[in-house]
Coordinates of C-alpha atoms in Angstrom, one line a residue:
M1 CA 13.4 -12.7 -16.1
K2 CA 11.2 -11.9 -13.0
F3 CA 8.3 -13.5 -11.5
V4 CA 5.6 -11.2 -9.4
L5 CA 4.5 -12.7 -6.2
R6 CA 1.3 -11.4 -5.1
P7 CA 0.7 -10.3 -1.7
Q8 CA 0.0 -12.5 0.7
H9 CA 0.3 -15.2 -1.5
I10 CA 2.2 -18.4 -1.6
V11 CA 3.9 -20.5 -4.5
S12 CA 6.1 -23.5 -5.2
M13 CA 9.4 -23.0 -7.3
G14 CA 10.3 -26.4 -8.4
G15 CA 9.3 -26.0 -11.8
Y16 CA 11.7 -22.9 -12.1
I17 CA 14.8 -24.9 -10.8
V18 CA 16.9 -25.6 -14.1
E19 CA 19.9 -26.8 -12.6
W20 CA 21.0 -30.4 -12.0
D21 CA 23.3 -29.8 -9.3
F22 CA 20.8 -27.2 -7.5
P23 CA 20.9 -28.7 -3.8
Y24 CA 17.1 -28.3 -3.4
R25 CA 14.4 -30.1 -5.2
N26 CA 11.7 -27.6 -4.6
V27 CA 11.5 -24.2 -2.8
I28 CA 8.2 -22.9 -1.4
V29 CA 8.2 -19.0 -1.3
V30 CA 5.7 -16.9 0.6
N31 CA 4.9 -13.2 0.4
P32 CA 3.6 -12.0 3.8
T33 CA 3.6 -8.6 2.8
L34 CA 0.8 -6.7 1.5
E35 CA 2.9 -5.6 -1.5
P36 CA 3.5 -7.6 -4.7
I37 CA 7.4 -8.5 -5.0
K38 CA 9.4 -9.2 -8.0
I39 CA 11.6 -12.4 -7.5
Q40 CA 14.4 -13.5 -10.0
V41 CA 13.4 -16.8 -11.9
P42 CA 14.5 -19.4 -12.8
L43 CA 16.6 -20.4 -10.0
F44 CA 20.0 -21.4 -10.6
E45 CA 22.2 -21.2 -7.7
E46 CA 21.8 -21.4 -3.9
S47 CA 22.6 -18.0 -3.2
W48 CA 19.2 -17.2 -4.9
I49 CA 17.6 -18.4 -1.4
E50 CA 19.3 -15.6 0.6
E51 CA 18.6 -13.2 -2.0
T52 CA 15.0 -13.7 -2.3
R53 CA 14.7 -13.6 1.5
Q54 CA 16.1 -10.2 1.5
L55 CA 13.3 -9.2 -0.4
G56 CA 11.3 -9.9 2.5
V57 CA 9.5 -13.1 1.6
E58 CA 9.6 -16.5 3.3
V59 CA 11.7 -19.2 1.7
T60 CA 11.8 -23.0 2.5
P61 CA 13.9 -25.0 0.6
L62 CA 13.2 -28.8 0.4
T63 CA 15.5 -31.6 -0.3
E64 CA 14.6 -34.9 -1.4
E65 CA 14.2 -36.1 2.0
D66 CA 11.7 -33.5 2.9
N67 CA 7.8 -33.9 2.9
Y68 CA 6.5 -31.2 0.4
L69 CA 2.9 -31.5 1.2
S70 CA 3.7 -31.0 4.7
N71 CA 5.8 -28.2 4.5
F72 CA 3.4 -26.5 2.2
R73 CA 0.5 -27.1 4.5
K74 CA 2.5 -25.5 7.3
A75 CA 3.4 -22.6 5.1
K76 CA -0.2 -21.9 4.2
A77 CA -1.4 -22.1 7.5
K78 CA 1.0 -19.5 8.7
L79 CA -0.1 -17.6 5.9
E80 CA -3.8 -18.1 6.2
K81 CA -3.3 -16.9 10.0
L82 CA -1.5 -13.9 9.0
K83 CA -4.3 -13.1 6.7
S84 CA -6.9 -13.2 9.5
N85 CA -5.0 -11.0 11.5
H86 CA -4.9 -8.4 8.8
L87 CA -8.9 -8.4 8.5

């Protein structure tokens, strides 16, 4: 199944992780491009991260020790800065 990530949009993929042994509890994905990008869901294997990065999106995997809100805010601020530069 595919998920369309809108241009210059950020999404949290935690709800799409379906494997107990997946090494991350959440993954933040940012599409910095001006084009929609289709990404594969659900997340089964760690190789999904590199495959998705090759599509041109920024992927931030989060472990149990990582602060989700802090990482999401950083990614969102970076995206907002990028958006303001495109105006």
